[in-house]
CSV table of C-alpha atoms and ligand atoms in Angstrom, one decimal:
chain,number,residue,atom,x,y,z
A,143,UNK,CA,-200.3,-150.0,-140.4
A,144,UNK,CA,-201.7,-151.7,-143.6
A,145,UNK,CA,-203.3,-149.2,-145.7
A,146,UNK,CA,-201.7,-147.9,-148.4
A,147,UNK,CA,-201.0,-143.8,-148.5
A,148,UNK,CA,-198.9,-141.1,-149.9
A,149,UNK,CA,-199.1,-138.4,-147.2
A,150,UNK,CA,-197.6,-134.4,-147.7
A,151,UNK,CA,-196.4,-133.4,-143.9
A,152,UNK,CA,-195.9,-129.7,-143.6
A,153,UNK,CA,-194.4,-128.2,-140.8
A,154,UNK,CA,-193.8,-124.3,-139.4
A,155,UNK,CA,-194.4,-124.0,-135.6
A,156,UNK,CA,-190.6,-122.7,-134.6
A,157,UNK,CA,-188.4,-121.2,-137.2
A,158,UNK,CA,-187.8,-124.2,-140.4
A,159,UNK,CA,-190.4,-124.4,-142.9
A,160,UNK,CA,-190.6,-127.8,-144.0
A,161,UNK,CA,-192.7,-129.9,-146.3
A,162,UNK,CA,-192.3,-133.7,-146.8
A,163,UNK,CA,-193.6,-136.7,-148.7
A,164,UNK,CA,-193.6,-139.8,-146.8
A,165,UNK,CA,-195.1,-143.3,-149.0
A,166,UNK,CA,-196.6,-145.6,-146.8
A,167,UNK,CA,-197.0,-149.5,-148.5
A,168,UNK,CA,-197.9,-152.7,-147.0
A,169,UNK,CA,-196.8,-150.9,-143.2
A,170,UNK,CA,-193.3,-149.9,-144.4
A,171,UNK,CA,-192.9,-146.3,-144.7
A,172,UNK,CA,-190.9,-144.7,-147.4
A,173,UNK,CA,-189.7,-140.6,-146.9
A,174,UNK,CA,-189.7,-139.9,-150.7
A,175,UNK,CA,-189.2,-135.8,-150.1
A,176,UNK,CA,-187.9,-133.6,-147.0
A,177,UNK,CA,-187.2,-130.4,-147.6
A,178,UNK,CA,-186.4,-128.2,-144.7
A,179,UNK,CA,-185.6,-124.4,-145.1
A,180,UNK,CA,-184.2,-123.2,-141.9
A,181,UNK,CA,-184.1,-119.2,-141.0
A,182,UNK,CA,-180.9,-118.9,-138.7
A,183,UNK,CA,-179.7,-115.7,-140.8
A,184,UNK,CA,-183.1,-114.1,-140.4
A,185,UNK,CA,-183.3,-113.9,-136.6
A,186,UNK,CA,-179.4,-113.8,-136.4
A,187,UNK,CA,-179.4,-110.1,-135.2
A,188,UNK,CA,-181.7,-110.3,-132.5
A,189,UNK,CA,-180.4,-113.3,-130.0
A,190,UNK,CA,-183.1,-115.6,-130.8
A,191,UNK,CA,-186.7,-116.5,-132.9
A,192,UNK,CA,-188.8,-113.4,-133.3
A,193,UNK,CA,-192.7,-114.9,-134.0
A,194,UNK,CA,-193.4,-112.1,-136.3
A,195,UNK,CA,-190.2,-112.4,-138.5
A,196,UNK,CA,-191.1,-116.4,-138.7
A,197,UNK,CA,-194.5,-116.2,-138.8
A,198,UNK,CA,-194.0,-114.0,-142.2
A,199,UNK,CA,-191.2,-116.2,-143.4
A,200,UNK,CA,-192.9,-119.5,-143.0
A,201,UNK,CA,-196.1,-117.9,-145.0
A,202,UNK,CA,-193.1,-117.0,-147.6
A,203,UNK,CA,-191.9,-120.3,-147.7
A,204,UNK,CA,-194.3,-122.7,-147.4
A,205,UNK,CA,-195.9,-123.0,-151.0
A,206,UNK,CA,-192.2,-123.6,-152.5
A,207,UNK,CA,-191.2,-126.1,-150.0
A,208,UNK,CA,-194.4,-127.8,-151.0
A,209,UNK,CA,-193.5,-127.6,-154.4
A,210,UNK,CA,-189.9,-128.8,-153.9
A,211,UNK,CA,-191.0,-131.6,-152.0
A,212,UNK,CA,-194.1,-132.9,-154.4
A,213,UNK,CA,-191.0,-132.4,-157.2
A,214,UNK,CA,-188.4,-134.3,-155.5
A,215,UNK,CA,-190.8,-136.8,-154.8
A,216,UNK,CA,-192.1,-136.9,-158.3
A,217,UNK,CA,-195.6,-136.7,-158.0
A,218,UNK,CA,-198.3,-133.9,-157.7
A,219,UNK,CA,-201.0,-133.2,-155.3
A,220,UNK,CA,-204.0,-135.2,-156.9
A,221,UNK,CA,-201.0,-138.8,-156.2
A,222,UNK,CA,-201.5,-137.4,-152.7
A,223,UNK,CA,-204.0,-139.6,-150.4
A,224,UNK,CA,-203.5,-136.8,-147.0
A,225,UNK,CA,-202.2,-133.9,-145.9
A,226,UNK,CA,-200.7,-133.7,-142.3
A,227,UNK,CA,-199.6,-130.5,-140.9
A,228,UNK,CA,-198.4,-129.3,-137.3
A,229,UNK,CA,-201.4,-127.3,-135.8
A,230,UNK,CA,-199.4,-126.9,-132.4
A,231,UNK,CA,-198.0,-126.6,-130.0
A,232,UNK,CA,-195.2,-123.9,-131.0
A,233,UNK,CA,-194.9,-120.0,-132.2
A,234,UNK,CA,-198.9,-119.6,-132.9
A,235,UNK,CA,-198.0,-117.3,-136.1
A,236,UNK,CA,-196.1,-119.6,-137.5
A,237,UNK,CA,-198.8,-123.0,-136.6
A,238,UNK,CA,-201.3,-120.2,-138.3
A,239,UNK,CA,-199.1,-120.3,-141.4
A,240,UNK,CA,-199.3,-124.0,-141.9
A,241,UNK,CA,-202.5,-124.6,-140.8
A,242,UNK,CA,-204.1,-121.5,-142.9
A,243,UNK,CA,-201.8,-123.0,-146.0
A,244,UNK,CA,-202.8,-126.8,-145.4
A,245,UNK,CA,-206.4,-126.3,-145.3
A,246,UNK,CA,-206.4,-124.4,-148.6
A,247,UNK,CA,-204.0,-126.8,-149.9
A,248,UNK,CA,-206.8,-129.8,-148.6
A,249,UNK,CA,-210.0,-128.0,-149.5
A,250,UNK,CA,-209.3,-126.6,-152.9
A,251,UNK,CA,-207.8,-130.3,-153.7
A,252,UNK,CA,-210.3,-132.1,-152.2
A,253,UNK,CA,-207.7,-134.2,-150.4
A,254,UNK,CA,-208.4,-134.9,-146.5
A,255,UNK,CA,-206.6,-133.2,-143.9
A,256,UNK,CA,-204.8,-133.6,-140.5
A,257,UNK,CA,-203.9,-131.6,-137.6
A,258,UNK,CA,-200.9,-133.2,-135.8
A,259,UNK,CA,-199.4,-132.1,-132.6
A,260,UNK,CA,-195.4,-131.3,-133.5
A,261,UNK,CA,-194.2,-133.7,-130.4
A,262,UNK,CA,-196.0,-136.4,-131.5
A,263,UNK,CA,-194.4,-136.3,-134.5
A,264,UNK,CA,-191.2,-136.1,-132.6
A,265,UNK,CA,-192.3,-139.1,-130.1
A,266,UNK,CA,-193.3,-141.5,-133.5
A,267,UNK,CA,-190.1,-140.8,-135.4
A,268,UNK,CA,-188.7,-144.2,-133.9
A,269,UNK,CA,-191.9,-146.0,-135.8
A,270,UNK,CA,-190.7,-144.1,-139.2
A,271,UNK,CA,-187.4,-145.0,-138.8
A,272,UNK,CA,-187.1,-148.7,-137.0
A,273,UNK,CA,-190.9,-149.5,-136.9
A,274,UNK,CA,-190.2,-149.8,-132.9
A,275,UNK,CA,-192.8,-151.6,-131.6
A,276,UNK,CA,-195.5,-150.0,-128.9
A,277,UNK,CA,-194.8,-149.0,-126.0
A,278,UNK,CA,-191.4,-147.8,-125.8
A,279,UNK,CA,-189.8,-144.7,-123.7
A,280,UNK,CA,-189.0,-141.9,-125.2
A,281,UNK,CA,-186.5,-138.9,-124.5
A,282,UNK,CA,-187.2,-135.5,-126.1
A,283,UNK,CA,-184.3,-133.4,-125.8
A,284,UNK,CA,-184.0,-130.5,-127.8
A,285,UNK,CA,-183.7,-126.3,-127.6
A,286,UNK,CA,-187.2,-126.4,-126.9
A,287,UNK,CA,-188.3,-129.4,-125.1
A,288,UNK,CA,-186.9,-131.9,-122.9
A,289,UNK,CA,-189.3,-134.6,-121.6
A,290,UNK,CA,-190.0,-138.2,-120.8
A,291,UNK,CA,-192.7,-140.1,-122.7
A,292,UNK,CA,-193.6,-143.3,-122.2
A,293,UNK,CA,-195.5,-143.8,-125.8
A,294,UNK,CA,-198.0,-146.6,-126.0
A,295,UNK,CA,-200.2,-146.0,-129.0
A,296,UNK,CA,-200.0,-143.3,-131.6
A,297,UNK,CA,-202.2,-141.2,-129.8
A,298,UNK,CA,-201.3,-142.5,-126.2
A,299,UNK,CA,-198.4,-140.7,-124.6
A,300,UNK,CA,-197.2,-140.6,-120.8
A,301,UNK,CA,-195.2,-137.6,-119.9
A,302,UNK,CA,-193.0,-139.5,-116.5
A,303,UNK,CA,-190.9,-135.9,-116.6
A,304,UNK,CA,-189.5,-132.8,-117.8
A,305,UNK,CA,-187.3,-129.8,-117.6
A,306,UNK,CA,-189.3,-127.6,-115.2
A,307,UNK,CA,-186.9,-124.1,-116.3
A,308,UNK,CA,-184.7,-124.5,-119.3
A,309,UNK,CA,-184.5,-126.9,-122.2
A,310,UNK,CA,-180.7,-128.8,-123.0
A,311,UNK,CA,-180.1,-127.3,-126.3
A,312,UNK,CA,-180.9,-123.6,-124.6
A,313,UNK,CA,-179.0,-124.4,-122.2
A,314,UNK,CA,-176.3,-125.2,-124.6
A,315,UNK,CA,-177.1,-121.7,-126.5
A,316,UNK,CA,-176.7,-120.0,-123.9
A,317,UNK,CA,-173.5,-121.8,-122.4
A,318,UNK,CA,-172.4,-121.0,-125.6
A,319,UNK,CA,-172.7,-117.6,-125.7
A,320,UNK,CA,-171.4,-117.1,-122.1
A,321,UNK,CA,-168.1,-118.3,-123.7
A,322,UNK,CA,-167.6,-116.0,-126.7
A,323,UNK,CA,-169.0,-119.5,-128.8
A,324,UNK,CA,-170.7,-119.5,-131.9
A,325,UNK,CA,-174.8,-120.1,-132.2
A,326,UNK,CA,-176.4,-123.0,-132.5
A,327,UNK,CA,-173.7,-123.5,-128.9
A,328,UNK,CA,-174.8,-126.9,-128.8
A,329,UNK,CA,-172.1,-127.9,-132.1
A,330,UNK,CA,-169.7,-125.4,-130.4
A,331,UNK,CA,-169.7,-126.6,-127.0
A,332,UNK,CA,-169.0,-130.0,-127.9
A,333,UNK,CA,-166.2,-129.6,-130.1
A,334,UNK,CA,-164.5,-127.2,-127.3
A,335,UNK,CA,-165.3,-130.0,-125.0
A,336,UNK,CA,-163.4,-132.4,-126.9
A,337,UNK,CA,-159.9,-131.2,-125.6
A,338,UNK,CA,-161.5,-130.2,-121.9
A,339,UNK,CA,-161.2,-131.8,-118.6
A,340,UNK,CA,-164.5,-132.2,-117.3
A,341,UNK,CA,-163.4,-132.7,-113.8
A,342,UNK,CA,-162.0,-129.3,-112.9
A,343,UNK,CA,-165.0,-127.5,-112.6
A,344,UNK,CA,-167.1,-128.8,-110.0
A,345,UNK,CA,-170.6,-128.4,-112.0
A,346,UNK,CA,-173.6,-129.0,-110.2
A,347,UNK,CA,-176.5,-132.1,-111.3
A,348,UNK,CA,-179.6,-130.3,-110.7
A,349,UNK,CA,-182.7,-132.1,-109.1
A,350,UNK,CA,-180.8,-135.3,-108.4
A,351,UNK,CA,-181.3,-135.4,-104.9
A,352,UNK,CA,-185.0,-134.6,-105.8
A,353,UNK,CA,-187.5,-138.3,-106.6
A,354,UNK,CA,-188.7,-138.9,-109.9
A,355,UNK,CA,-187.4,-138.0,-114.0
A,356,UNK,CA,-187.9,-133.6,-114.0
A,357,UNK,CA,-185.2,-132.3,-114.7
A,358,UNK,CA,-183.8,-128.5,-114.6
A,359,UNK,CA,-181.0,-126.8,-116.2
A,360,UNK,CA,-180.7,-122.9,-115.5
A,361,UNK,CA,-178.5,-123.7,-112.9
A,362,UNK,CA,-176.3,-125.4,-114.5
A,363,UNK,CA,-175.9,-122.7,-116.6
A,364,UNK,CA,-175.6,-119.6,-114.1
A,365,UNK,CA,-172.8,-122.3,-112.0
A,366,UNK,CA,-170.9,-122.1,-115.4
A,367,UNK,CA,-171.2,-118.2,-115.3
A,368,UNK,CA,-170.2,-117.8,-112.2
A,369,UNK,CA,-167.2,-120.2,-112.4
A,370,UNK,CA,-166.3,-118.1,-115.8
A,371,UNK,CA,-166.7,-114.9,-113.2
A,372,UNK,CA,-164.2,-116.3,-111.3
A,373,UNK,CA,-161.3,-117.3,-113.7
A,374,UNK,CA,-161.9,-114.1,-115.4
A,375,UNK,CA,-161.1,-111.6,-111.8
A,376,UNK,CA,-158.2,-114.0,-110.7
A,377,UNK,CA,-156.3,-114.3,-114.4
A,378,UNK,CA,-157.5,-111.1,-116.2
A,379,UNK,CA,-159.3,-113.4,-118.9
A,380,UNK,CA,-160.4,-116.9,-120.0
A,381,UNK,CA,-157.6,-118.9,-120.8
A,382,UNK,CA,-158.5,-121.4,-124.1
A,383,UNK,CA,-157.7,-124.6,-121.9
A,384,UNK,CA,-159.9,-123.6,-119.4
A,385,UNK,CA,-162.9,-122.3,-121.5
A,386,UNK,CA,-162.6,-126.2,-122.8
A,387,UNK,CA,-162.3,-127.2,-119.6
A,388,UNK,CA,-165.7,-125.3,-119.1
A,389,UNK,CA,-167.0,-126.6,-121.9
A,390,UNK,CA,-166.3,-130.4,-120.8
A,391,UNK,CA,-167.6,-130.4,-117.5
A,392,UNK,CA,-171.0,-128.2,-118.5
A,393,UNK,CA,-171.3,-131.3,-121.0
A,394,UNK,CA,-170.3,-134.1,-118.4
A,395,UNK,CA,-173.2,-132.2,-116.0
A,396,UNK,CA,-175.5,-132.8,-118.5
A,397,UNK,CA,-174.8,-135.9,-119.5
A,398,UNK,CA,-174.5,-136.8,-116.0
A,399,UNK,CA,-178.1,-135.5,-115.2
A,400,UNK,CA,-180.1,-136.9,-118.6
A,401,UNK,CA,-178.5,-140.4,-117.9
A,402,UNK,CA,-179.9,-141.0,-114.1
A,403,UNK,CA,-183.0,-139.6,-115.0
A,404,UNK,CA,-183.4,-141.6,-117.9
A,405,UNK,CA,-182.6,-144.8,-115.5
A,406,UNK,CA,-185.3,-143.7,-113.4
A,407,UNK,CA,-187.7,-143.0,-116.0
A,408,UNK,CA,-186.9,-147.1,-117.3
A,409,UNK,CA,-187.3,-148.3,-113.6
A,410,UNK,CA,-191.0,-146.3,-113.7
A,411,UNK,CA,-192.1,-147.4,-117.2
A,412,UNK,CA,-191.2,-151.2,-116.3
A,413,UNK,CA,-193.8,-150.4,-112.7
A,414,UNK,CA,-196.4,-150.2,-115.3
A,415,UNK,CA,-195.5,-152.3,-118.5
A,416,UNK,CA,-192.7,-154.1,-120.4
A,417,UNK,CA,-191.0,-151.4,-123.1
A,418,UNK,CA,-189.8,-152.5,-126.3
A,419,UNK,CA,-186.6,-150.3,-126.0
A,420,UNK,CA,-185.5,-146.6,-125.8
A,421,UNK,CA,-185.9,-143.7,-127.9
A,422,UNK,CA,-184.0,-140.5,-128.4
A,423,UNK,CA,-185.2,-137.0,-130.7
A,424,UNK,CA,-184.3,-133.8,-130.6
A,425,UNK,CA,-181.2,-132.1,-131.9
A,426,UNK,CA,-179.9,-132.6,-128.1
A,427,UNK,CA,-179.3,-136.2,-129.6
A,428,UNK,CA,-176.8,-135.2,-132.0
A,429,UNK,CA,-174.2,-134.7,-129.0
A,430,UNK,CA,-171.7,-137.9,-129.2
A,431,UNK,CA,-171.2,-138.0,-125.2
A,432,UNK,CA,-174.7,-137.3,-124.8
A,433,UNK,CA,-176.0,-139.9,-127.0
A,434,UNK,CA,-173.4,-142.5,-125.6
A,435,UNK,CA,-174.2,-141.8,-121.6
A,436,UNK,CA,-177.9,-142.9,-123.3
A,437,UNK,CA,-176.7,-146.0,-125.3
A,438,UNK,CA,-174.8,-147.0,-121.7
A,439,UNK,CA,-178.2,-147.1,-119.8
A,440,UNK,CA,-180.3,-148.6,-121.7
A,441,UNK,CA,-178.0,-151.2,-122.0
A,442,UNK,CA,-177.5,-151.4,-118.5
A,443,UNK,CA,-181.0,-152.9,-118.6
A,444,UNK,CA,-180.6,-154.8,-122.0
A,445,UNK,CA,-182.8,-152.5,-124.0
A,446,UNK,CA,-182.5,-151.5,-127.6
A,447,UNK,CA,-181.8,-147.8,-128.2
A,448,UNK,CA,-182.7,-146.0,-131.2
A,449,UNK,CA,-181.6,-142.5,-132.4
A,450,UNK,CA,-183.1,-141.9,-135.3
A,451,UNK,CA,-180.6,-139.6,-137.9
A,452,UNK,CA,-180.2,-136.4,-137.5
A,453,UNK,CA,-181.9,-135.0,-140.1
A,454,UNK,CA,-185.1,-136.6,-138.5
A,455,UNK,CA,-183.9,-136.0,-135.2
A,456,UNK,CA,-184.3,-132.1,-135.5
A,457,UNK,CA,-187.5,-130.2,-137.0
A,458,UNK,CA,-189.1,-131.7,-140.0
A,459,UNK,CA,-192.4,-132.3,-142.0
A,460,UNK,CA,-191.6,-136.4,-142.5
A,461,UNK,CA,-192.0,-137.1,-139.1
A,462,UNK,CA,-195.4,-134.9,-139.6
A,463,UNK,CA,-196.5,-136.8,-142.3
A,464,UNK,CA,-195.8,-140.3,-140.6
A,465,UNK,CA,-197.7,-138.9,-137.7
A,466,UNK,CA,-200.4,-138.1,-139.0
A,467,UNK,CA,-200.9,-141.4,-141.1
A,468,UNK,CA,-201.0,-143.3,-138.1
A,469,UNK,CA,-203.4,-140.9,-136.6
A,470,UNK,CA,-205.4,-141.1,-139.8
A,471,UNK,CA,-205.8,-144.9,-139.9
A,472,UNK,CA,-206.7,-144.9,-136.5
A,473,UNK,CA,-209.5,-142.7,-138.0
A,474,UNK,CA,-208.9,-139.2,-136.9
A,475,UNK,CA,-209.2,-136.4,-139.3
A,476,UNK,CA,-210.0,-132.9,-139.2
A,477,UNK,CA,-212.2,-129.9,-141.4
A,478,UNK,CA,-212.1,-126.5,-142.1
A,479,UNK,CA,-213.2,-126.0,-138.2
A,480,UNK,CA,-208.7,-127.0,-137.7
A,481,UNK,CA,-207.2,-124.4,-135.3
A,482,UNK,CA,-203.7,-123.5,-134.5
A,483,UNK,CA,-202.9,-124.3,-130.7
A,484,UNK,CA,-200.2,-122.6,-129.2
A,485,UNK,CA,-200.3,-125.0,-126.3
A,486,UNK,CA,-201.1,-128.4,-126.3
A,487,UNK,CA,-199.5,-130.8,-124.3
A,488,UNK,CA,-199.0,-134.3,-125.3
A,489,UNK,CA,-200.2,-135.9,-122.0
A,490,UNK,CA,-203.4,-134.1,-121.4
A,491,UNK,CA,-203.8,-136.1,-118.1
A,492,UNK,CA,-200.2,-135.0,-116.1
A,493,UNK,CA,-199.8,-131.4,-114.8
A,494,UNK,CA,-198.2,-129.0,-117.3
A,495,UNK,CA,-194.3,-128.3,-116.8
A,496,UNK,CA,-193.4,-124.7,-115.9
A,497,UNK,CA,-191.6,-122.1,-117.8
A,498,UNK,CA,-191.5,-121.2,-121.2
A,499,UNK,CA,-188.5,-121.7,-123.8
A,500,UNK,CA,-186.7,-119.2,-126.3
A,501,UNK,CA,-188.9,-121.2,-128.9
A,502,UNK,CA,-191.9,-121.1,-127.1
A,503,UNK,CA,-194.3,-122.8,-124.9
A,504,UNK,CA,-192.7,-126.1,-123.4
A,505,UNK,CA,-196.0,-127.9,-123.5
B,898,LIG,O1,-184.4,-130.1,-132.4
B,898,LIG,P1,-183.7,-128.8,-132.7
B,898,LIG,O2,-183.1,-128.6,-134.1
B,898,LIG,O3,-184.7,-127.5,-132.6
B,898,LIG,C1,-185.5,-127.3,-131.5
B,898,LIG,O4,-185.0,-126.9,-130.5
B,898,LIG,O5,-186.7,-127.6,-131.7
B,898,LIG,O6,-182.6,-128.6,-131.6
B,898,LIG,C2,-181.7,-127.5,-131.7
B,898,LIG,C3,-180.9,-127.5,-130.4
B,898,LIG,C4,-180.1,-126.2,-130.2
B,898,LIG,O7,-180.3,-125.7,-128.9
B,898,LIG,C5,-178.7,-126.8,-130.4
B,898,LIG,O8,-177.7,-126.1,-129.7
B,898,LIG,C6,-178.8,-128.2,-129.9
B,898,LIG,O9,-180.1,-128.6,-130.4
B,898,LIG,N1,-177.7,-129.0,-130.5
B,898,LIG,C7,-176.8,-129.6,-129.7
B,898,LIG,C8,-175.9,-130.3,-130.6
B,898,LIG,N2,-176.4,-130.0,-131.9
B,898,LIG,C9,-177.5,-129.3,-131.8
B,898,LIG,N3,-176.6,-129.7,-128.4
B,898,LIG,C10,-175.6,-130.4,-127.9
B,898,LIG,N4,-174.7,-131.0,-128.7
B,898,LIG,C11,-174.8,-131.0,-130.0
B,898,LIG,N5,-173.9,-131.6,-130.8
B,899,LIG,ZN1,-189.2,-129.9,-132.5
């Protein structure tokens, strides 16, 4: 990318506001402001994200983030050239927040604004991070999503597979919560893990004996249940080695499951094109075993592998604001007519995956 821009991102389609200043000069982008405000404590008491509580919260928040961000970045709105915000997919009360706030934000500024689709932003975080070339294959793997894209242009994304029930992280959270862990489990379960032996419980690896890179991890997740069930009626209760023990193999299982599909979902990029290398995002990535079993395959066929931080792994407005500049110099923009979509898969062209997360639509 060559032109020049200061872009704000804003972002409030699951349950962190965020708002972010990203500098882009001669191609090499800068992230000179991310401020995220997250809203755990608010849903705390009710299991998981209620859309009316965030909606209300992001409409709270937004305007401060803004102003924290523009601060830390030390500039005001008129040194911004754009303003990118997430107009889906995700909680539509919450997309209403930022969109509603970003067009107000644009208009009474006269600043020109873009809509940009929250996965996209997730799928071009290697570009802010390690300028990875196009096309390269991407994993998504978070609470909310988990899916294969093979991205080969800012606006040109290949969904080769997905979680057809539950996403990993959820799958985690609820794992979690199974075994008297704290929320988010994904954190928990891996530091239980760490003194487990994965091998005890014979977990199953869903849809491996099924073709192609969908994936599917509900079962996984009632197997752990009902071997929890089990320990629980023969020894009157869940001994700490074995809830580790648990813990170990439920991660092995998934490990086990994400790296085979991930080899298959190389093997069907490379049918179609050479990739530069693989890609990981999500907060799924911040799992040391997980991220490892990822490293190993795309090594396996001599591929770079690039997990960004986490900080830009999990929800922010930066990866917003990059998107949207590379939309933008591509010449996309929108108006006032900008609309909040609930739904709106990346890959308009491939079937849309089933099921719905805790977060949301899985797009
Ligand atoms: O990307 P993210 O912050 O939010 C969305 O889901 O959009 O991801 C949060 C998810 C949670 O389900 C959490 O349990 C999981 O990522 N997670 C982890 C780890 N850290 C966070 N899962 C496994 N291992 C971890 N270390
Ligand atoms: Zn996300």
């Amino acid at each position: 990318m060559t032109t020049d821009l200061t872009i704000l991102g804003l972002e409030s389609s699951c349950d962190d506001t965020a708002a972010a200043v990203v500098q882009i000069k001669n191609g090499r982008p800068d992230i000179l402001a991310s401020v995220v405000e997250g809203q755990t404590a608010l849903h705390a008491d009710f299991g998981g994200v209620v859309p009316e509580i965030a909606a209300r919260a992001h409409a709270e928040k937004l305007d401060g983030c803004t102003a924290a961000a523009l601060q830390k970045a030390g500039l005001t709105l008129p040194n911004i050239d754009l303003v990118a915000v997430t107009s889906g997919p995700g909680l539509i009360g919450g997309v209403m927040s930022g969109v509603m706030f970003a067009k107000g934000l644009a208009a009474g500024s006269g600043i020109p604004l873009i809509g940009v689709n929250h996965l996209a932003g997730h799928a071009l975080t290697p570009r802010l991070t390690d300028q990875m070339a196009y096309p390269y294959l991407m994993l998504l793997v978070s609470g909310g999503h988990c899916q294969f894209l093979l991205v080969t242009a800012q606006d040109q994304f290949q969904r080769l597979g997905g979680t057809i029930d539950d996403a990993p992280g959820e799958a985690f959270d609820k794992s979690a919560k199974l075994l008297g862990l704290a929320q988010p489990g994904g954190p928990a379960v891996e530091a239980e893990a760490r003194t487990g032996d994965p091998k005890r419980f014979k977990l199953p690896r869903p849809l491996l004996d099924r073709d192609g890179c969908d994936m599917s991890f509900s079962g996984l997740k009632t197997a752990l249940l009902r071997a929890r069930d089990a320990e629980i009626a023969s020894h009157g209760g869940l001994f700490r080695q074995t809830r580790s023990d648990l813990c170990a193999g439920f991660q092995r299982a998934v490990c086990d499951v994400l790296s085979e599909k991930l080899r298959r979902a190389v093997k069907q990029s490379l049918t179609q094109q050479k990739i530069t290398g693989i890609a990981v995002a999500g907060g799924v990535a911040a799992n040391r075993d997980i991220r490892s079993a990822l490293e190993a395959v795309a090594s396996e066929f001599d591929l770079p592998f690039v997990a960004p931080p986490l900080s830009l792994c999990t929800d922010n407005a930066a990866m917003i604001a990059y998107a949207g500049a590379e939309q933008f110099v591509a010449g996309r923009r929108d108006g006032p007519e900008l609309i909040a979509r609930p739904r709106w898969p990346l890959d308009q062209t491939s079937a849309p995956i089933l099921g719905s997360g805790k977060k949301g639509a899985k797009a």
